[in-house]
Each structure stands twice: as structure tokens, then as C-alpha cells.
Tab-separated table of C-alpha atoms in Angstrom:
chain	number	residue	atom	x	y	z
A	154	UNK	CA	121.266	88.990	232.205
A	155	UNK	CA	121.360	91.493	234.611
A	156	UNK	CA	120.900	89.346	237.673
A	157	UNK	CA	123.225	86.681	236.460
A	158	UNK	CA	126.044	89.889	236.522
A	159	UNK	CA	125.102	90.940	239.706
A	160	UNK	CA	125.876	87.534	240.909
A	161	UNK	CA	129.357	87.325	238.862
A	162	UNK	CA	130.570	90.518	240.455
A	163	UNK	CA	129.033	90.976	243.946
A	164	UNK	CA	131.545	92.011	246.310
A	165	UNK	CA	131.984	93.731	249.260
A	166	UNK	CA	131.218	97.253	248.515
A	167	UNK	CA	131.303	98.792	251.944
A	168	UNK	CA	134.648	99.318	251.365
A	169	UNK	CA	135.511	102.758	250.541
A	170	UNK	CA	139.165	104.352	249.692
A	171	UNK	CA	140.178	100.508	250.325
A	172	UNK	CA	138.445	99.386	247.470
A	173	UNK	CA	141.858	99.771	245.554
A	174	UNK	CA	143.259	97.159	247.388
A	175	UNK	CA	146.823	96.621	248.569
A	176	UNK	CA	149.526	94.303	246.013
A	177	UNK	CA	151.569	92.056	247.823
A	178	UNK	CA	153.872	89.698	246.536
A	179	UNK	CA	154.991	85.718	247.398
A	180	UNK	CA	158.189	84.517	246.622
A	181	UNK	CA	158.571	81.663	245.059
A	182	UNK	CA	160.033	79.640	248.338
A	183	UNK	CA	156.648	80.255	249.865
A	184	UNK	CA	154.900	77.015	248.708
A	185	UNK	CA	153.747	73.452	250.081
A	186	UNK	CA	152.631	70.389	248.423
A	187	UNK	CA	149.605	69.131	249.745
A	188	UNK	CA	145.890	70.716	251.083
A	189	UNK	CA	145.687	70.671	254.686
A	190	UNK	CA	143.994	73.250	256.962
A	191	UNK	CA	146.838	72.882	259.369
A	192	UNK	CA	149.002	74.826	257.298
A	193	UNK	CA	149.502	78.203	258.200
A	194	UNK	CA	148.636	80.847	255.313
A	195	UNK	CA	152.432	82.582	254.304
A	196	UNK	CA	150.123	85.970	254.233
A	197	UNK	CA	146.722	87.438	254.880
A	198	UNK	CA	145.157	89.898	252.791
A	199	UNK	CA	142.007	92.140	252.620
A	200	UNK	CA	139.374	91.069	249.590
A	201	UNK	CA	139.969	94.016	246.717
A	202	UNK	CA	144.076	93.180	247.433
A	203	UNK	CA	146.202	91.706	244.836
A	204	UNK	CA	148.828	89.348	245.169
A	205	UNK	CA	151.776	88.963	242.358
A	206	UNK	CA	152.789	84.876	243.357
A	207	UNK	CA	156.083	83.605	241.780
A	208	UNK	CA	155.055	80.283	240.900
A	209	UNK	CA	157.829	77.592	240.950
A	210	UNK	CA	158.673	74.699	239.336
A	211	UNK	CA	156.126	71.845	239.933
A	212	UNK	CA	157.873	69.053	240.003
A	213	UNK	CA	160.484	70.472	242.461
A	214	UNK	CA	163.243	70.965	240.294
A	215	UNK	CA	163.486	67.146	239.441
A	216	UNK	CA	163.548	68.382	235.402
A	217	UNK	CA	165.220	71.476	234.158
A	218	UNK	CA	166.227	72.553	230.135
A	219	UNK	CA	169.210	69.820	230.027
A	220	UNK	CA	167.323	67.396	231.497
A	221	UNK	CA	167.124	63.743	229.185
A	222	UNK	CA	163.975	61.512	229.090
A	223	UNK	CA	165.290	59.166	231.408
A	224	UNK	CA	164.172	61.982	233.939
A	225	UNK	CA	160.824	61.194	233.965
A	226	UNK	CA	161.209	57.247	234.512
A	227	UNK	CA	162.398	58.204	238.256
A	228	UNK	CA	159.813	60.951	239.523
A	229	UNK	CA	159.383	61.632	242.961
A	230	UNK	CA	155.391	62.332	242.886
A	231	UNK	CA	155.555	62.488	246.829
A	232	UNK	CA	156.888	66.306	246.617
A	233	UNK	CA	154.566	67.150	243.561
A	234	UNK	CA	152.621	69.777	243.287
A	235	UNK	CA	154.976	72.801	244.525
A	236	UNK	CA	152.369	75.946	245.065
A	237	UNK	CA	152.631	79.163	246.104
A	238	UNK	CA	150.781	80.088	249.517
A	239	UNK	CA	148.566	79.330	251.135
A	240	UNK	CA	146.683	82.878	251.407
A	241	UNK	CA	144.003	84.329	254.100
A	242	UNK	CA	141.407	86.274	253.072
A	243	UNK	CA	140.366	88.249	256.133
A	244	UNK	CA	136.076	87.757	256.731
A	245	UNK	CA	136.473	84.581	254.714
A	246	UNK	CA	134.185	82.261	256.438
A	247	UNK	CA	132.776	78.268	255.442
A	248	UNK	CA	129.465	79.242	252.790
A	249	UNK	CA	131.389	82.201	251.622
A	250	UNK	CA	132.296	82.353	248.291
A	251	UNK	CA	136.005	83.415	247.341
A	252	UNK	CA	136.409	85.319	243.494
A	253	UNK	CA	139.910	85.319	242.505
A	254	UNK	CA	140.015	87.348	239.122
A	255	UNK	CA	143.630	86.440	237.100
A	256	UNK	CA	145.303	89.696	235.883
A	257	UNK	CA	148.132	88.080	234.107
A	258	UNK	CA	150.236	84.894	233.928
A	259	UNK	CA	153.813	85.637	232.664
A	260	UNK	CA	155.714	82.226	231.731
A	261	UNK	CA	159.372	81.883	232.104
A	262	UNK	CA	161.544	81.140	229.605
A	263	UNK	CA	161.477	77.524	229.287
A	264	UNK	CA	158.802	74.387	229.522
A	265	UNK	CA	158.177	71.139	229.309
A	266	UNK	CA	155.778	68.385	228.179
A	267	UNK	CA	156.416	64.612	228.160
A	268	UNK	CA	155.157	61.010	228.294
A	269	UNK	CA	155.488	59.582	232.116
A	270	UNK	CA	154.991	56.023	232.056
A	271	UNK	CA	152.185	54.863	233.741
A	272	UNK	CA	150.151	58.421	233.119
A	273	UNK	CA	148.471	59.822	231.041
A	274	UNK	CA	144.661	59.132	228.871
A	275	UNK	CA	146.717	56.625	226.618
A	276	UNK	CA	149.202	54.820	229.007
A	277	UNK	CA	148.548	51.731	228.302
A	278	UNK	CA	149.061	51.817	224.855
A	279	UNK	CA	152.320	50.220	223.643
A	280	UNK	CA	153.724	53.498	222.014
A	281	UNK	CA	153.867	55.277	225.357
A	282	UNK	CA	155.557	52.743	227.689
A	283	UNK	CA	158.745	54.727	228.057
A	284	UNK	CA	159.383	57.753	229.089
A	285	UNK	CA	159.816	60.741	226.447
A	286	UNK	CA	160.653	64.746	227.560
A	287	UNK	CA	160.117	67.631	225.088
A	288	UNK	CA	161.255	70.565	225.715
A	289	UNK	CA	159.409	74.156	225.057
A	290	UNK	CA	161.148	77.722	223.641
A	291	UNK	CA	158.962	79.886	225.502
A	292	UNK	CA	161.413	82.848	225.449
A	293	UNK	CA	158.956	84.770	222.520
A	294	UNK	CA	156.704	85.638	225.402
A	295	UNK	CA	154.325	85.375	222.895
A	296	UNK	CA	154.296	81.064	221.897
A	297	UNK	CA	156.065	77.946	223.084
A	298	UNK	CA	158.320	76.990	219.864
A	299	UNK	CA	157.695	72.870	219.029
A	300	UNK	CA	160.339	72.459	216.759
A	301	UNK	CA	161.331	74.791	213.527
A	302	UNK	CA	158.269	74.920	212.099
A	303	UNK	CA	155.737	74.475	215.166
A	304	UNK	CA	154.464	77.169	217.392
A	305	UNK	CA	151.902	77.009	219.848
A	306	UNK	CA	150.610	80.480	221.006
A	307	UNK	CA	150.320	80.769	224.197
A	308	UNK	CA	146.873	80.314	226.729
A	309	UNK	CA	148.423	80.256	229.861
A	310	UNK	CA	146.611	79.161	233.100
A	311	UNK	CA	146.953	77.841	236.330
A	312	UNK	CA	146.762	73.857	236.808
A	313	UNK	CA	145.934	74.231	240.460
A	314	UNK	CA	144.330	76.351	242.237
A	315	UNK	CA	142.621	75.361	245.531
A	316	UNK	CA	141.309	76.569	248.662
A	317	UNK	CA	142.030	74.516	252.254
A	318	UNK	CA	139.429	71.873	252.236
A	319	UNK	CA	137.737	70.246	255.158
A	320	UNK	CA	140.042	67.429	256.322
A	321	UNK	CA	141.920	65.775	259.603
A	322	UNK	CA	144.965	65.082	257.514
A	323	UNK	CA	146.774	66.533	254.663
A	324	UNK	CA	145.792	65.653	251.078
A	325	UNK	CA	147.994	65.185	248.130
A	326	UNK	CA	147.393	67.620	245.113
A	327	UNK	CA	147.083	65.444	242.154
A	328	UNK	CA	143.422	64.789	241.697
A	329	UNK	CA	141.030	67.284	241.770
A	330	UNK	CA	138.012	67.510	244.333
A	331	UNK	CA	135.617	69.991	245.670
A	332	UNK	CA	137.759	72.415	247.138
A	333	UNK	CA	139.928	72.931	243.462
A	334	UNK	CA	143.253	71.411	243.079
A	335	UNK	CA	144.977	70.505	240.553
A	336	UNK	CA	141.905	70.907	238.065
A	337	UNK	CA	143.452	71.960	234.982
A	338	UNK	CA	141.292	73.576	232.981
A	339	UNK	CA	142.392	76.208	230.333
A	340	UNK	CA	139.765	78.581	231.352
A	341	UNK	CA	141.189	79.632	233.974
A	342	UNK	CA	143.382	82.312	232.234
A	343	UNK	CA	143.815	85.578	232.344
A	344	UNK	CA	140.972	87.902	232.456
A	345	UNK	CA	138.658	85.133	233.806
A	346	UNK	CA	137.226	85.134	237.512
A	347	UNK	CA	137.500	81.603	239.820
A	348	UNK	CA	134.747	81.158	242.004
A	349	UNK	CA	135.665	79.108	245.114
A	350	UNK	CA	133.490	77.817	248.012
A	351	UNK	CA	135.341	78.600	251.203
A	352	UNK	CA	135.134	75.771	253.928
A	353	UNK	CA	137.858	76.939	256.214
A	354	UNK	CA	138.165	80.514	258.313
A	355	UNK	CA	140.335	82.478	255.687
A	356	UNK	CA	139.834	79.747	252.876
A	357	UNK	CA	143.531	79.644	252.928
A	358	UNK	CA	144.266	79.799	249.156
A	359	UNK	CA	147.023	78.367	247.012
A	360	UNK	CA	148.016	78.371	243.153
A	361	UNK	CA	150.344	77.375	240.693
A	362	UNK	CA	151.639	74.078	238.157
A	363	UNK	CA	151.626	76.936	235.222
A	364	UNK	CA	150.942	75.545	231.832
A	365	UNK	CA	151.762	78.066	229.112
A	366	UNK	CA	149.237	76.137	227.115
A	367	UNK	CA	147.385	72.862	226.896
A	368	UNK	CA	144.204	71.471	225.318
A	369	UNK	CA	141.160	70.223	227.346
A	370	UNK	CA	141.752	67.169	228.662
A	371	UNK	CA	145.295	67.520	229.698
A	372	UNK	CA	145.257	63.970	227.252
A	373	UNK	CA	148.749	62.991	228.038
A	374	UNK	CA	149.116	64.261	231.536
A	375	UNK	CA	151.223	67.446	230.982
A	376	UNK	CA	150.666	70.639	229.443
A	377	UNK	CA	153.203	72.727	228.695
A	378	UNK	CA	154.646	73.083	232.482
A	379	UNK	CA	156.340	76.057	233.663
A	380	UNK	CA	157.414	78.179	236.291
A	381	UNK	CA	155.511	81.688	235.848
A	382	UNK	CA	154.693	85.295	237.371
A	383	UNK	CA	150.901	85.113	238.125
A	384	UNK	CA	149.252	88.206	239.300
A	385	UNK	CA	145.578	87.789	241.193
A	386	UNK	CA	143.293	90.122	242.429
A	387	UNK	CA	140.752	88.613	245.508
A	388	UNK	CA	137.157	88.909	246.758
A	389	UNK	CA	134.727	87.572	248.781
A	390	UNK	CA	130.859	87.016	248.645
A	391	UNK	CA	128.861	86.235	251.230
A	392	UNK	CA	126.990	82.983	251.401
A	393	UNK	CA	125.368	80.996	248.392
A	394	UNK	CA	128.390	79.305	246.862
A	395	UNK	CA	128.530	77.427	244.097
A	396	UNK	CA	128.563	73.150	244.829
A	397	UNK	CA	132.204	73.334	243.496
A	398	UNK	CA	134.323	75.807	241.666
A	399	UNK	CA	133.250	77.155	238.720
A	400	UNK	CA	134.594	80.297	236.171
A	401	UNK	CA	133.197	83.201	234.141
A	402	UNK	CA	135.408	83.530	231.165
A	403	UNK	CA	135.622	86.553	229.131
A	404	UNK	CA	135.572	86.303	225.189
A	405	UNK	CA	133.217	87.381	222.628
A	406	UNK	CA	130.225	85.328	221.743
A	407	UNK	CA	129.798	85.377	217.582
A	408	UNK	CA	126.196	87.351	217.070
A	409	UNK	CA	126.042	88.925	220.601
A	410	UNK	CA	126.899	91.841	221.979
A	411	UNK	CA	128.021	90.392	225.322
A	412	UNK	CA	131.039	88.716	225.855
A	413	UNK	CA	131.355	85.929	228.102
A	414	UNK	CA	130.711	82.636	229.659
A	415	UNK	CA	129.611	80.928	232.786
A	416	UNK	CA	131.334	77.469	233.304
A	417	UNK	CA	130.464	74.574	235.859
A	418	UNK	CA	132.799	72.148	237.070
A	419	UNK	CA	132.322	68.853	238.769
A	420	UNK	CA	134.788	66.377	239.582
A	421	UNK	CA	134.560	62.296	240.582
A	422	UNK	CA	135.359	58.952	239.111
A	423	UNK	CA	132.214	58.865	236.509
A	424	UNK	CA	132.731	61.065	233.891
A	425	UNK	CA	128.629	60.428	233.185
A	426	UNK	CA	127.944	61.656	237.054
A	427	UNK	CA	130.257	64.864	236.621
A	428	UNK	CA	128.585	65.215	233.287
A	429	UNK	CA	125.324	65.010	235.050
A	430	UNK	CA	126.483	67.585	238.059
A	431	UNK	CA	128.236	70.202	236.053
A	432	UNK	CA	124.279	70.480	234.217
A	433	UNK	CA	122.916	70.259	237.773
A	434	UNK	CA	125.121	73.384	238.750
A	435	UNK	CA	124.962	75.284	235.877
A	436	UNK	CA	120.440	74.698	236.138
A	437	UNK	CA	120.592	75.670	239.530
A	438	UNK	CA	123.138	79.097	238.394
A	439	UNK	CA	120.179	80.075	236.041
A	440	UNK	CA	117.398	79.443	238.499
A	441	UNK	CA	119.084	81.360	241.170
A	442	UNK	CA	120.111	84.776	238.742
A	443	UNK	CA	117.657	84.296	236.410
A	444	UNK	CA	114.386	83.379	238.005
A	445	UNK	CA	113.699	80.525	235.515
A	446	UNK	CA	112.197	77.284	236.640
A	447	UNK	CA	114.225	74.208	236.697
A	448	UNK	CA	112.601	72.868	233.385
A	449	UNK	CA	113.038	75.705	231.516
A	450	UNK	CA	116.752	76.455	232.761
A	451	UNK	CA	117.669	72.817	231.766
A	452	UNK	CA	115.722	73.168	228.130
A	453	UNK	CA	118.094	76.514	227.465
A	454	UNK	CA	121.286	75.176	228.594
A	455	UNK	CA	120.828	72.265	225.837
A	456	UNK	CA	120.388	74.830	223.582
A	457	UNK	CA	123.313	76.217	223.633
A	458	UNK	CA	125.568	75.541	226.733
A	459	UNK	CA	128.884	73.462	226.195
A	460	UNK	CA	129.755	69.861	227.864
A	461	UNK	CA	133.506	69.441	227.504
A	462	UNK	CA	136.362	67.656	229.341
A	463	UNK	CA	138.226	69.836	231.262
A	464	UNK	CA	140.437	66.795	232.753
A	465	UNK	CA	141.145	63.044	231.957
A	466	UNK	CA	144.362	61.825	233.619
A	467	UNK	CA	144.580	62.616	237.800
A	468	UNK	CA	142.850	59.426	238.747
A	469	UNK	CA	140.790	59.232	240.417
A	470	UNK	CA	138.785	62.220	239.650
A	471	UNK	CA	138.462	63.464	236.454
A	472	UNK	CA	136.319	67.064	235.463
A	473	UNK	CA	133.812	67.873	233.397
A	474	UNK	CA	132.859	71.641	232.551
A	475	UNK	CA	129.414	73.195	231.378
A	476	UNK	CA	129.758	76.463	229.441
A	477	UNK	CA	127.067	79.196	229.407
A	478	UNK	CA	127.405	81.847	226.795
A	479	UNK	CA	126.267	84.591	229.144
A	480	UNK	CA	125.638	86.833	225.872
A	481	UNK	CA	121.868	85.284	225.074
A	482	UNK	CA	121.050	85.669	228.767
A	483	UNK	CA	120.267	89.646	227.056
A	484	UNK	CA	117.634	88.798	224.715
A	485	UNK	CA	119.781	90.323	221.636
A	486	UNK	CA	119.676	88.355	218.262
């Protein structure tokens, strides 16, 4: 248990009076749409700084809270996803590790879900060949309001979040790959810490496509999307990162002490193979921090670790997750 902490929070401790960090803050005109080294970070930081990113509108402002359904039968997906940054992280080298903790994601007042045609787990299916918009109360601050007797509390999180990858041209953000992107996986809310692999000087980070809530899976392509205050603190660890991104969630574990979890992610176009890999990652996690052979790490996470789908709908890569309840790594009943 111990170990596998010391791995979750390693940082840079040589730090000193900085250790406090700086905040800075990104408007919400700072922001791109696709992953591409080339593009210049907006800012660069110092790990133990926090940034406070306004986080725009995904879609560009092509729906807003009069918009009809008709809306989403003419999408422009070429200027999809809007996010905030990119963001150096000064010492950030390739085989680093970046840790981006969330503080807090603040939702604006108003969302959206719909049916796009031609998206989504279930497009095919006659019932979802035209195009329907809902639109989300999210003025509570506390749940998006369905209809008058509805209410879905909120679980907000950020659909992507990515670091530059290794590429010679720029990358659209809709499916997910190693680097992050638009994973969207509810874990990643507030309180939890990301764990990136760098593979660019600076990593050159980016976030946003808020969804106030959504279920694994993401089944019909949307969550509840909308623009959002997202505050982020950042570190960096030095070498041994994982294979892909991956996310220690808080929360309490019935009959433990400890609270927590440790989840794997892998992404491709076999949802057996990222099945397969997010094990593979989340084996080699407990070897490294635990000391435990192969065999016996694999044996314990089929005990008790979670397979779910994190992500079903950005063809052509779809995520699985792995979750470790870090709360029996302890020993306690």
C-alpha cells in the first residue's frame, strides 16, 4: 500500500517556498482543435502551479439554449473539439510522467445532450435516424434538470484531456489514443489525479468538452455538454510512465479504511485487446509498487479489480478502464 502511494504522489520535492505553486488563468479564447506539437503552448507553468481554464463551448458555438434539433443534422465536426491551451510544464521531458490533480469543475448554466445521426452506440437503429436536441437546466449548480420530475446530480468531468503527442501533422480530437484526447471517462472528476505520459518537451497540455454528467460509455455520443470553470493543479514525475493514461480516483471503498482507486486505460479498435491491455497495465502497476510477481498481481486484480467501458462511440478507438480498489492493497479486513 505504501509503495503503490508513493508512486501516486511522487513529485518534485526539491522545491521549497515554491511548492505552493503560482494560479494562472486561460481565457476561454485560448483554445485549438486538434493535437499537434507544432502548436505553441498559450502559457508555461512550473509543476506545483495551478491553472483556472475557462472551458468553452465544444462544438464552437454551432448549438446554444434556443437552438432546435435540426441543429445537429448540419454539424461542422471539422472545428470540434474547442480546448483550452495547450500548457508547458517547464522540466517536462518524453518518459516523464505529467499528474494533473482536478480541484473543481464549475458548469455553466446550461447543457446539452442529443441524438446526431450517424453517432452514437445505437445509430443504426431505426429510432435514432434523425436528429433530436435536449436541453439541460444546470442553473441549480447542484443537478442538470431533465424535465419536471427528472434530475440528474451532477459528476462533472472533463471529456478531453490530452497531452501533444508524437506526430508530423496535426490530429483531430475525436477518438482517443495514447496521448489522451477526447477519452471520456467520468473518473476524471474532481478530486481525482490524471496521469499522463509526456512525449513532447513541455508535454504541451490541453483540456476541456465539459460534461456535467454522463454514464460510462458515453452510449449515445454526448453527455451532458457544457461550457465550465475547471481549476487544475500540475506535476511532474520523472521517468516510468504509465503505457497510456490512467487515474487514481478518490472515494471510499465499503469495509476499508482507505479510500480510493487505481484505474487503467487502454484505447484501440478491439474492445477484447483494450480489455486485455488495461489488465496488462494495471499487472504491471502492482508489480512495479507492490513487488508482487506477475502471476500473483494478475490472480488479485480478478479478485476484485473492475473491467468497465469507459467509451463506445469515437470510432475508431474505443476505451476500456481497469479499477483497483487501492484500500485492500493495506491488508485491513
Amino acid at each position: 500500500m505504501q509503495a503503490a502511494m508513493l508512486w501516486l504522489n511522487a513529485t518534485n520535492l526539491s522545491r521549497g517556498v515554491a511548492e505552493l505553486g503560482t494560479t494562472h488563468h486561460v481565457s476561454e479564447d485560448l483554445r485549438h482543435d486538434r493535437f499537434d506539437p507544432a502548436i505553441p503552448p498559450v502559457l508555461t507553468i512550473a509543476p506545483g502551479d495551478t491553472v483556472v481554464f475557462e472551458t468553452p463551448e465544444a462544438l464552437n458555438n454551432q448549438l446554444g439554449p434556443e437552438s432546435a434539433s435540426s441543429a445537429l443534422a448540419n454539424l461542422d465536426f471539422s472545428v470540434i473539439h474547442q480546448i483550452s491551451g495547450p500548457i508547458a510544464i517547464e522540466g517536462a521531458e518524453p518518459g516523464d510522467t505529467l499528474i494533473v490533480e482536478i480541484l473543481s469543475i464549475k458548469p455553466k448554466q446550461w447543457g446539452w445532450s442529443g441524438v446526431v445521426p450517424n453517432f452514437g452506440l445505437l445509430q443504426m437503429d431505426p429510432e435514432y435516424q434523425e436528429p433530436y436536441l435536449h436541453h439541460w437546466d444546470l442553473s441549480s449548480g447542484k443537478h442538470a434538470v431533465f424535465d419536471d420530475r427528472i434530475r440528474v446530480p451532477f459528476e462533472p468531468f472533463c471529456g478531453v484531456m490530452a497531452v501533444a503527442p508524437i506526430s508530423d501533422e496535426p490530429l483531430i480530437t475525436l477518438p482517443p489514443r495514447a496521448n489522451g484526447g477526447n477519452m471520456d471517462l467520468k473518473q476524471a472528476q474532481p478530486g481525482s489525479k490524471v496521469f499522463f505520459p509526456v512525449f513532447v518537451p513541455g508535454a504541451n497540455f490541453s483540456l476541456g468538452d465539459v460534461h456535467a454528467a454522463q454514464g460510462d460509455g458515453e452510449i449515445c455520443g454526448t453527455g451532458i455538454e457544457c461550457q465550465a470553470t475547471v481549476t487544475a493543479k500540475f506535476d511532474l514525475r520523472k521517468g516510468h510512465p504509465m503505457p497510456e493514461p490512467a487515474i487514481m480516483l478518490p472515494g471510499k471503498m465499503p469495509g476499508s479504511q482507505n479510500d480510493g482507486w487505481m484505474v487503467t486505460t487502454a484505447h484501440g479498435p478491439d474492445l477484447m485487446e483494450n480489455a486485455r491491455n488495461a489488465v496488462r497495465y494495471m499487472v504491471g502497476f502492482l508489480v512495479r509498487t507492490e513487488k508482487l510477481s506477475p502471476q500473483e498481481a494478475y490472480v488479485l486484480c480478478s479478485a476484485c479489480a473492475d473491467l468497465k467501458i469507459g467509451e463506445i462511440v469515437d470510432a475508431p478507438n474505443w476505451i476500456v478502464t481497469c479499477s483497483f480498489p487501492l484500500g485492500v492493497l493495506g491488508g485491513r479486513p
